[in-house]
Short mmCIF file of C-alpha atoms in Angstrom, two decimals:
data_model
loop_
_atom_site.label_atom_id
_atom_site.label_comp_id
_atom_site.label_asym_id
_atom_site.label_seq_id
_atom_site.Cartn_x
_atom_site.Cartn_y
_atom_site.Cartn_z
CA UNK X 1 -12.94 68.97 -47.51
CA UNK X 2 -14.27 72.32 -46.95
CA UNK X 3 -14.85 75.12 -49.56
CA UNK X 4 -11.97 77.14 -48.43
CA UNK X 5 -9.62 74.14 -48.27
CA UNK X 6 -10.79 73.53 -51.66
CA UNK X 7 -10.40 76.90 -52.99
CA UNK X 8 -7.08 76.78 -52.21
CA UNK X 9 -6.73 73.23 -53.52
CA UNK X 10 -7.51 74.81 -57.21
CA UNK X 11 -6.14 78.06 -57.05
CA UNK X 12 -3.38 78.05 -54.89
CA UNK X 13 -2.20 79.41 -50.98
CA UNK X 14 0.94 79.93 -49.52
CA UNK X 15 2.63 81.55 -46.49
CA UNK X 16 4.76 82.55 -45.92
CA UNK X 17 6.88 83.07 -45.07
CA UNK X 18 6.21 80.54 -44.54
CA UNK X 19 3.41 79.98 -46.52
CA UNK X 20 1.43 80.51 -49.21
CA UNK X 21 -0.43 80.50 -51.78
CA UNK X 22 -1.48 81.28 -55.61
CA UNK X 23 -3.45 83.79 -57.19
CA UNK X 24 -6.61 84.42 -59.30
CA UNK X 25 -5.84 84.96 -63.27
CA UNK X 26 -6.82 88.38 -63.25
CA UNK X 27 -5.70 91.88 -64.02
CA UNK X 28 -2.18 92.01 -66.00
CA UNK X 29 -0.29 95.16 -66.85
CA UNK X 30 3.19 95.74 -68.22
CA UNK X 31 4.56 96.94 -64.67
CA UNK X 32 5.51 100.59 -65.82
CA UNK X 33 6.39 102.67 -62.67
CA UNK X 34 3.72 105.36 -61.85
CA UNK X 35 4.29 108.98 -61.76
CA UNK X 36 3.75 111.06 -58.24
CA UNK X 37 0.05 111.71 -58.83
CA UNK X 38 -0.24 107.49 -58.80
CA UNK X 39 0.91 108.10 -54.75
CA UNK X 40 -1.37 111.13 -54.14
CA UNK X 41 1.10 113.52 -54.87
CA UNK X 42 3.82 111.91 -52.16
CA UNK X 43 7.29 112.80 -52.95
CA UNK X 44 8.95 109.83 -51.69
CA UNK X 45 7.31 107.80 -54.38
CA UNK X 46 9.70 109.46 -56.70
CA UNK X 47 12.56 107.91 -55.59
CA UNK X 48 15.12 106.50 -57.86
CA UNK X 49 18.08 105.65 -55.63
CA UNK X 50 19.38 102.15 -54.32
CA UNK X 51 17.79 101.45 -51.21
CA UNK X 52 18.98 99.14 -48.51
CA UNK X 53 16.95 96.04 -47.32
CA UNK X 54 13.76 97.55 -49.02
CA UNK X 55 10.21 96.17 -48.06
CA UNK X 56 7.61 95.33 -50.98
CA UNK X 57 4.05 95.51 -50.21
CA UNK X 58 0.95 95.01 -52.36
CA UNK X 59 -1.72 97.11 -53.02
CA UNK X 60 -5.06 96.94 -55.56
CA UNK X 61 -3.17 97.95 -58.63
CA UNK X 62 0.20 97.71 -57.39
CA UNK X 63 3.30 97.19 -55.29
CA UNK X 64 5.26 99.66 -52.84
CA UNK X 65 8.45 99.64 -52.52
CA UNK X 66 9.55 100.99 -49.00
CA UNK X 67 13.26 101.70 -47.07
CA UNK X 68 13.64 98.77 -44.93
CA UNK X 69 14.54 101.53 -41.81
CA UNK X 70 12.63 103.77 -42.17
CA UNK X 71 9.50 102.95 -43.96
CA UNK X 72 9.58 105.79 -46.36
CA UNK X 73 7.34 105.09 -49.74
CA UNK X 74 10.01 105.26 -52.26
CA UNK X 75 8.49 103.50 -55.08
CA UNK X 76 4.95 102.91 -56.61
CA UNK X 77 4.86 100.47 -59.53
CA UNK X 78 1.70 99.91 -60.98
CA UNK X 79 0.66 96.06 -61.63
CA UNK X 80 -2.73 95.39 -61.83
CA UNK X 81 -4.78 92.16 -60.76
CA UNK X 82 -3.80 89.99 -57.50
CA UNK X 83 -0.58 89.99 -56.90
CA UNK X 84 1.71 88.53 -54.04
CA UNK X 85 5.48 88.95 -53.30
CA UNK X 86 8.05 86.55 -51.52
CA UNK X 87 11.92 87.38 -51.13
CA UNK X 88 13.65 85.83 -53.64
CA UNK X 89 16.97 85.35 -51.48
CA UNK X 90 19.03 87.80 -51.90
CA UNK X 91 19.63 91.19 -50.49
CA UNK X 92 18.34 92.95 -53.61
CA UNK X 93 15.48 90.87 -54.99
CA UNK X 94 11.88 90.04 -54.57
CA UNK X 95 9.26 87.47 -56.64
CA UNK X 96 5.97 88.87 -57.75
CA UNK X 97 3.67 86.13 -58.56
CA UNK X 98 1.22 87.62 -61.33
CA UNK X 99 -1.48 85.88 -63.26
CA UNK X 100 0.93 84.86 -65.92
CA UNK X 101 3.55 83.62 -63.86
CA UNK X 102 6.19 84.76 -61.50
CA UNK X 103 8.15 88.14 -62.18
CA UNK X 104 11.44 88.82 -60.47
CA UNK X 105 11.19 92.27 -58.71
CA UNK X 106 14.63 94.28 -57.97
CA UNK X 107 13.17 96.30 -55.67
CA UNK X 108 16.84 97.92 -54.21
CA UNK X 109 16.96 99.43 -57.64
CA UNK X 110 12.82 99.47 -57.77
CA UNK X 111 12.24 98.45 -60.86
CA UNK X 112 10.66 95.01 -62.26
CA UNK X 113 13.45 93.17 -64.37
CA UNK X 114 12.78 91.28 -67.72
CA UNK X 115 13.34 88.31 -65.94
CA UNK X 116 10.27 86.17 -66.09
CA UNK X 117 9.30 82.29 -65.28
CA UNK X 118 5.85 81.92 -67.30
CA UNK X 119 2.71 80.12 -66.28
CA UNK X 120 -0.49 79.99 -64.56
CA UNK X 121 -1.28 79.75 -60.84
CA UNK X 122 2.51 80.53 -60.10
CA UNK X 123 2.34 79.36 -56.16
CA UNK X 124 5.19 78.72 -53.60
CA UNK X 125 8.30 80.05 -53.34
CA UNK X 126 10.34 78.87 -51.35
CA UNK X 127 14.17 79.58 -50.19
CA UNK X 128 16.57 76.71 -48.50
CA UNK X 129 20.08 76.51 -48.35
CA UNK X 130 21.64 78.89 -50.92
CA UNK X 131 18.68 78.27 -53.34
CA UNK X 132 15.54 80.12 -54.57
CA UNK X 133 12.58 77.07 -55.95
CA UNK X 134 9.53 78.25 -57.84
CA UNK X 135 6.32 75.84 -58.01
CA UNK X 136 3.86 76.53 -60.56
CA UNK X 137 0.45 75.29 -59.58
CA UNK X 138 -0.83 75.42 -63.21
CA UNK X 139 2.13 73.72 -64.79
CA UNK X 140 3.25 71.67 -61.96
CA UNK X 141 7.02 73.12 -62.94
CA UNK X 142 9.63 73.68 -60.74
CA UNK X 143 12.36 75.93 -60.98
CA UNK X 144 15.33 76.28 -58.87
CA UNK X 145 17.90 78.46 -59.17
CA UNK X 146 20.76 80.42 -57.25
CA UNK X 147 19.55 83.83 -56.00
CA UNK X 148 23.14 85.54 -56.50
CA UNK X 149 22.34 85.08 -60.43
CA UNK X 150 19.68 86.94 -60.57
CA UNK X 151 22.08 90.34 -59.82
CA UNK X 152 22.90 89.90 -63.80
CA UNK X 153 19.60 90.83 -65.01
CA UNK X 154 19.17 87.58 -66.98
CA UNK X 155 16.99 84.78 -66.31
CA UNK X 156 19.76 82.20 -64.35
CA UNK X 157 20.55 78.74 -65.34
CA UNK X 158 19.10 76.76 -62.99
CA UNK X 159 17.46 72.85 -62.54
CA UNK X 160 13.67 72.27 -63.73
CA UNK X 161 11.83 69.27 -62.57
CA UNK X 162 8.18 68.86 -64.01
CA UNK X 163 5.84 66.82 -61.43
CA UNK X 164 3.64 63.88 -63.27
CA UNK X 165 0.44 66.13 -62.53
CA UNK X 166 -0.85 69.95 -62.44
CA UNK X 167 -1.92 71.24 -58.44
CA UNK X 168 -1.45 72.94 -56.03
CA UNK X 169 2.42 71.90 -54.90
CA UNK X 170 5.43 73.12 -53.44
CA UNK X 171 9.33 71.97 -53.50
CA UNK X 172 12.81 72.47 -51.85
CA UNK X 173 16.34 71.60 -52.71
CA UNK X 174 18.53 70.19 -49.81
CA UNK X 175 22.36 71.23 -49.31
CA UNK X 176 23.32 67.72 -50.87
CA UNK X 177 21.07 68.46 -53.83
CA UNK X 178 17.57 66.48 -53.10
CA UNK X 179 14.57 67.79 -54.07
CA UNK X 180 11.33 67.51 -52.25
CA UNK X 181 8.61 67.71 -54.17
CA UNK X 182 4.58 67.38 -53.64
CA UNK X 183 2.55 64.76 -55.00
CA UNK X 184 -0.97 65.14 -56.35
CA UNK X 185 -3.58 66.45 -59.27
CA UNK X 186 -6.05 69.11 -59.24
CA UNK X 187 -8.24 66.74 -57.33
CA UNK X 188 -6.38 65.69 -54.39
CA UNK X 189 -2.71 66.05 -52.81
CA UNK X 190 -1.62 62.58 -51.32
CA UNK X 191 2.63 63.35 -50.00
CA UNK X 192 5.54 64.07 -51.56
CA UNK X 193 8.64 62.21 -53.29
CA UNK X 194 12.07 62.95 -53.19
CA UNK X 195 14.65 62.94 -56.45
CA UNK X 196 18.25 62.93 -56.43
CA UNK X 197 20.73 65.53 -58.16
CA UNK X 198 19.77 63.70 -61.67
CA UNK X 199 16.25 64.12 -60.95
CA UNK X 200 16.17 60.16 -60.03
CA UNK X 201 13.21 59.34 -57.48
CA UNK X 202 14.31 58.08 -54.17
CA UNK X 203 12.06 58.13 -51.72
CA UNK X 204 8.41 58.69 -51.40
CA UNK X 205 5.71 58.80 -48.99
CA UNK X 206 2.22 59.16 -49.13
CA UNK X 207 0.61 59.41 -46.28
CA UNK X 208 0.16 62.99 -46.26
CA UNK X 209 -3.32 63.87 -47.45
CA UNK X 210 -3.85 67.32 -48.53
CA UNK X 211 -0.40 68.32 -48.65
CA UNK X 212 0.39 71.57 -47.95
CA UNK X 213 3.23 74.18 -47.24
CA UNK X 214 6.91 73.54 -46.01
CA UNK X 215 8.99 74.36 -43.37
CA UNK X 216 12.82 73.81 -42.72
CA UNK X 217 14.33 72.97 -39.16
CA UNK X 218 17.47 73.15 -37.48
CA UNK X 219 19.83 70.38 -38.77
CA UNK X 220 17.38 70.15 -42.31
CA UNK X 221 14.67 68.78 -41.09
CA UNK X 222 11.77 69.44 -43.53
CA UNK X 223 8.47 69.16 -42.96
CA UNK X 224 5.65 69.22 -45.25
CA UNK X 225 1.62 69.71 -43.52
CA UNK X 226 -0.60 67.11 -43.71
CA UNK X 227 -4.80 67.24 -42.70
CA UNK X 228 -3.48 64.58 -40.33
CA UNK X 229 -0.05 66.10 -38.58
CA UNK X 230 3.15 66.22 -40.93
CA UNK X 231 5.77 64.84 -42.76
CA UNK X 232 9.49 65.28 -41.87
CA UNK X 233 11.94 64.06 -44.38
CA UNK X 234 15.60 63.94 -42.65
CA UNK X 235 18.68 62.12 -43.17
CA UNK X 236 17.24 60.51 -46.58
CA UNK X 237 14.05 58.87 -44.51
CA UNK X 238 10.53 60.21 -44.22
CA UNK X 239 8.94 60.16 -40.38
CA UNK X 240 5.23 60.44 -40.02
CA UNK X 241 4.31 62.69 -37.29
CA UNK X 242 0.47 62.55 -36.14
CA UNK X 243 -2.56 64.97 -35.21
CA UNK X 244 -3.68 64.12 -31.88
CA UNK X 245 -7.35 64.73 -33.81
CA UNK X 246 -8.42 62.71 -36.85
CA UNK X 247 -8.45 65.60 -38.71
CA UNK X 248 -5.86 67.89 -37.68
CA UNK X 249 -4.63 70.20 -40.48
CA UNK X 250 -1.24 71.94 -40.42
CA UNK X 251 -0.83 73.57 -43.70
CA UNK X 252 0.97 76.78 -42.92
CA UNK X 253 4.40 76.24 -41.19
CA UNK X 254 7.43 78.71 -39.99
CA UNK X 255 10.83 77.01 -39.67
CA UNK X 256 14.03 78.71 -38.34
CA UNK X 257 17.94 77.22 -38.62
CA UNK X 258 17.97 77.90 -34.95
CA UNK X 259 15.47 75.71 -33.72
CA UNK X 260 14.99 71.75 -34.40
CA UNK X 261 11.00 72.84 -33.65
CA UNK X 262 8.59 73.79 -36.48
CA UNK X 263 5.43 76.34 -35.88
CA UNK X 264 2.59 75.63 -37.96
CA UNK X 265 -0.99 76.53 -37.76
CA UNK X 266 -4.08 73.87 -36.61
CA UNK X 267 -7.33 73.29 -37.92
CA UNK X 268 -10.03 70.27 -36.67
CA UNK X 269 -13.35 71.26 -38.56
CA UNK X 270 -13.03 69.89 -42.36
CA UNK X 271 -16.61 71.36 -42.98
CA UNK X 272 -16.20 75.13 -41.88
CA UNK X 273 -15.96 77.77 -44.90
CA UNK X 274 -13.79 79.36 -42.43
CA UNK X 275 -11.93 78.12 -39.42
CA UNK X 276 -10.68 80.57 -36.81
CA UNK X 277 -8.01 78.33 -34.63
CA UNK X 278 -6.54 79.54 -31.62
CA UNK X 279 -4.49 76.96 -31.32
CA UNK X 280 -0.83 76.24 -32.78
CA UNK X 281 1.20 73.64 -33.33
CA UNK X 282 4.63 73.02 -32.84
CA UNK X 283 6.55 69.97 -34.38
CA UNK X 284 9.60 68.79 -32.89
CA UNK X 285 11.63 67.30 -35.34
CA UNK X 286 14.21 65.27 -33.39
CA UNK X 287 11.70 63.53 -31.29
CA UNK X 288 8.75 63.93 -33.72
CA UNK X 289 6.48 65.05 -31.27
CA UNK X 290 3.79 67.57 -31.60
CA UNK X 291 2.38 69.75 -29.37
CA UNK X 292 -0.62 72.12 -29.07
CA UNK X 293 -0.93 75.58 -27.72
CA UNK X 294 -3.98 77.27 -27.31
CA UNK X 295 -3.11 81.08 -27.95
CA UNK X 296 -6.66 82.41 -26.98
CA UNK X 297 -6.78 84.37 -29.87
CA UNK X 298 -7.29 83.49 -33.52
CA UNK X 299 -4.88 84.55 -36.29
CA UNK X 300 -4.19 83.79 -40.37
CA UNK X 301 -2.19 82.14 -42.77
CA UNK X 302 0.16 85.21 -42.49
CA UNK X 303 0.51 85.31 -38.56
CA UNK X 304 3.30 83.14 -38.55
CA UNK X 305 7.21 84.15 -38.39
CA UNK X 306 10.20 83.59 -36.89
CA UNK X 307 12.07 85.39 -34.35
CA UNK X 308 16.47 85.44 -34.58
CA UNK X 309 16.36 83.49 -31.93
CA UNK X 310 14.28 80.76 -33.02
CA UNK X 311 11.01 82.74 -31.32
CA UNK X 312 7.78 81.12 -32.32
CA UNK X 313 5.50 84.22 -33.43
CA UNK X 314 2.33 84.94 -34.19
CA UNK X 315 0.31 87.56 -34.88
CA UNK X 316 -3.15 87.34 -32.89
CA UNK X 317 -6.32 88.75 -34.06
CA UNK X 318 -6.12 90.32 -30.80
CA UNK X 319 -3.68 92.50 -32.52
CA UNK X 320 -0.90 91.34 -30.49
CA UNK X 321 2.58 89.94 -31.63
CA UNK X 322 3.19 86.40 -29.33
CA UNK X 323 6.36 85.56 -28.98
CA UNK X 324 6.54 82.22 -27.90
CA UNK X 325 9.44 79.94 -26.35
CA UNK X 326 9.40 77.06 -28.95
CA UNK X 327 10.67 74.81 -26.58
CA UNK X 328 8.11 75.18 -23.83
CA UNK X 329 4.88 76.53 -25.86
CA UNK X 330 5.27 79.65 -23.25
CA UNK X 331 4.39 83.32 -24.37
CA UNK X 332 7.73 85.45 -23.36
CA UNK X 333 6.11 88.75 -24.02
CA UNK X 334 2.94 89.90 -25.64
CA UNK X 335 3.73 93.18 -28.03
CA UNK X 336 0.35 95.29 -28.80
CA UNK X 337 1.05 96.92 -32.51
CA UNK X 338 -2.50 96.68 -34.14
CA UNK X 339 -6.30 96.89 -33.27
CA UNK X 340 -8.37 94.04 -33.00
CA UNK X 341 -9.19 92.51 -36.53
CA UNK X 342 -10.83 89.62 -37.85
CA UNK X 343 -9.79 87.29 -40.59
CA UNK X 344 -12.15 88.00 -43.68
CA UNK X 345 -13.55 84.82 -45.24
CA UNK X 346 -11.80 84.79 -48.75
CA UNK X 347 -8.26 84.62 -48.20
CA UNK X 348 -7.36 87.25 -50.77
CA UNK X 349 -8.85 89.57 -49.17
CA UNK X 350 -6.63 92.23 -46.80
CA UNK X 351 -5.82 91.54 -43.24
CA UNK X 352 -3.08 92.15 -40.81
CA UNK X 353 0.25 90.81 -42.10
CA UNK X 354 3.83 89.52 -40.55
CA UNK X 355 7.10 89.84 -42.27
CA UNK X 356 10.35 89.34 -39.95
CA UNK X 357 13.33 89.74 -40.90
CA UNK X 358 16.37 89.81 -38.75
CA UNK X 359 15.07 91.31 -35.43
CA UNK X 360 12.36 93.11 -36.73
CA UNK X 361 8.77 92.36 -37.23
CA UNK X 362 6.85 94.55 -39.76
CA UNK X 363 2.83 94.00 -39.80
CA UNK X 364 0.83 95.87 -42.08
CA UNK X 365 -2.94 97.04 -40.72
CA UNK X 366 -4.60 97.33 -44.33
CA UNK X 367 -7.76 99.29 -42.29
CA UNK X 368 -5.14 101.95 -41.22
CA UNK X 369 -3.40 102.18 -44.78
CA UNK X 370 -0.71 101.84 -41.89
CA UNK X 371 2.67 100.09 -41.59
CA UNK X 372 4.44 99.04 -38.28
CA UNK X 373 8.25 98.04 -37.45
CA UNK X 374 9.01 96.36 -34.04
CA UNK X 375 12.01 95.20 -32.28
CA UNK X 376 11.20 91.83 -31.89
CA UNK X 377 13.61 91.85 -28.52
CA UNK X 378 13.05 94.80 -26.56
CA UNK X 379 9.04 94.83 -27.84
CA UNK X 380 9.28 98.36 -28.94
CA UNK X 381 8.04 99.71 -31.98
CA UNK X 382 10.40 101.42 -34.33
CA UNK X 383 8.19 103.71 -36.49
CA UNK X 384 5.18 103.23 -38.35
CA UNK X 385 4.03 104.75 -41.53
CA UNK X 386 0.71 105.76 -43.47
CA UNK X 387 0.51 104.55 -46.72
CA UNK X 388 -1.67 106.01 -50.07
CA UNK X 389 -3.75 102.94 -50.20
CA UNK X 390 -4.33 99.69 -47.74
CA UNK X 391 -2.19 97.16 -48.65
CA UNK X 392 -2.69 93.20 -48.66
CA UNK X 393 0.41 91.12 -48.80
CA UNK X 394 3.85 92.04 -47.60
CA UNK X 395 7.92 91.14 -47.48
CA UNK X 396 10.58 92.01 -48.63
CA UNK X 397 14.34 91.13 -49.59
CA UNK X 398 16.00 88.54 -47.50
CA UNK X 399 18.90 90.14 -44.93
CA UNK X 400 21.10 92.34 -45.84
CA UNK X 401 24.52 90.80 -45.54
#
């Protein structure tokens, strides 16, 4: 297993949006809002008002809270140490995972709530189905709960599900009530098992080493990565779906409702302290069939998104947006919006980021302090912004409905 695989394996990765991750126990802070001079002086970080479909974005110290249309800085809260933010759901919330746990974030009012679900390595966060589930890596907790709730300030009842050992996990609640859940220790991840509505295993296979990240497909097909292909759990029976290479790691995937394919990443050197793929995968989950499309540019754990459509798309260290026909593995249009970059060897560390949401894709460009919108569709881009600071992760609240 390589170092950075195993890094991850004992502190924690995630996507994004797919994917991923956990962060360091570091830093802290009690989340007070900064005054103007904490944004160099930049009036639009005074902002109190309710803003509409706001973007979050962290920075060394911090979050930003931005207008969803027009990028303006509206908000700087300060929160030091490593933090990383995921939509919660709704249109008004968004989860901060800190080093003591996971802290719910109403950034249209742009403000951190009391609401609080303690523990260490807080990791994936995932959304499915009218639900919101927390994994803590450090706990091996799981919380789910409905996002709507949250709109009441207090923490919402919800199910909680403890897995039989600590690592580095994730889980998702079906629209009949099963929840998928990751098996494994601190050691090593082996599959996943999945319990019923009285938290009653069912099924479980293991035959998924190194377990890693989920994605949902049209017609809720989930898929869970593997260092040897995937997992698909659908219609109550698991489906192994294998690497064409003996070790062939997917463990960041992108799913969309309106597409029965998955996108997920691909990696074939277990020794490297850093593998740069150029190729993707992409999982189809009614014939469980994968295929393999070389890109001819690299890209990260947070290249990967979704178009309205369905679009496959990644962000290239090429600094172009693909946007790829799942269906075919074919690039429909190549969008320029950042300069060449390379992925930096510790995954904490800043790099180009996607967000989509709707038919928009923002991407941050940390060694700009800039932030980009672009119309996924007509491959324009909207507006971009210059922020105080670079920033490292970013998203934002789920569609505005």
């Amino acid at each position: 297993m390589s170092k950075t695989i195993r890094n991850r394996a004992f502190t924690g990765t995630a996507l994004a949006l797919a994917v991923s991750t956990v962060l360091t126990a570091c830093g802290g802070g009690d989340g007070a809002s900064s005054d103007a001079k904490s944004a160099k002086g930049s009036p639009s970080a005074q902002s109190s008002a309710t803003i509409k479909d706001p973007l979050v974005a962290t920075f060394d110290g911090g979050l930003y809270v931005l207008d969803g249309e027009s990028l303006k800085l509206t908000k700087t809260i300060d929160l030091p140490g490593f933090n990383r933010v995921n939509p919660a759901g709704d249109d008004s919330h968004v989860i901060v995972s800190t080093d003591a746990g996971f802290r719910v974030l109403d950034a249209a009012e742009q403000n951190l709530t009391d609401i609080t679900y303690e523990g260490a390595k807080p990791g994936h966060v995932v959304r499915h189905a009218g639900k919101t589930v927390l994994f803590t890596d450090g706990t091996a907790e799981v919380n789910v709960f409905n996002p709507a709730d949250l709109s009441g300030g207090e923490k919402p009842e919800g199910r909680a599900y403890t897995s039989t050992e600590a690592h580095h996990g994730v889980a998702i609640e079906l629209s009949n009530g099963e929840l998928l859940s990751t098996l494994g220790t601190e050691e090593k991840r082996t599959g996943a098992l999945v319990l019923d509505t009285n938290n009653k295993e069912i099924k479980r296979n293991e035959k998924c080493p190194g377990v890693h990240g989920e994605a949902a497909a049209q017609g809720e097909a989930v898929a869970v990565g593997c260092e040897d292909g995937v997992l698909i759990y659908k219609n109550g029976e698991f489906t192994k779906v294998d690497a064409p290479d003996d070790y062939g790691r997917i463990g960041n995937q992108a799913g969309s409702d309106a597409s029965p394919i998955l996108l997920g990443d691909y990696k074939t050197d277990p020794d490297a302290e850093l593998e740069r793929p150029t190729r993707i995968s992409l999982i189809d989950t009614e014939t469980a069939k994968l295929r393999l499309v070389d890109l001819g540019t690299s890209y990260s754990f947070r290249s990967l998104g979704r178009g309205p459509h369905g679009e496959a798309l990644v962000l290239g260290t090429d600094g172009t947006l693909h946007v790829i026909d799942p269906e075919t593995g074919k690039a429909e249009k190549k969008i320029p919006v950042v300069d060449k970059w390379q992925e930096p060897l510790d995954w904490q560390q800043a790099r180009p980021t996607l967000f989509v949401r709707d038919h928009t894709a923002y991407v941050s460009e940390p060694g700009k302090r800039t932030l980009h919108a672009v119309d996924i569709e007509s491959g324009e881009k909207i507006t971009s912004v210059t922020l105080p600071k670079s920033t490292n992760e970013l998203s934002g609240v789920a569609a505005g409905h």
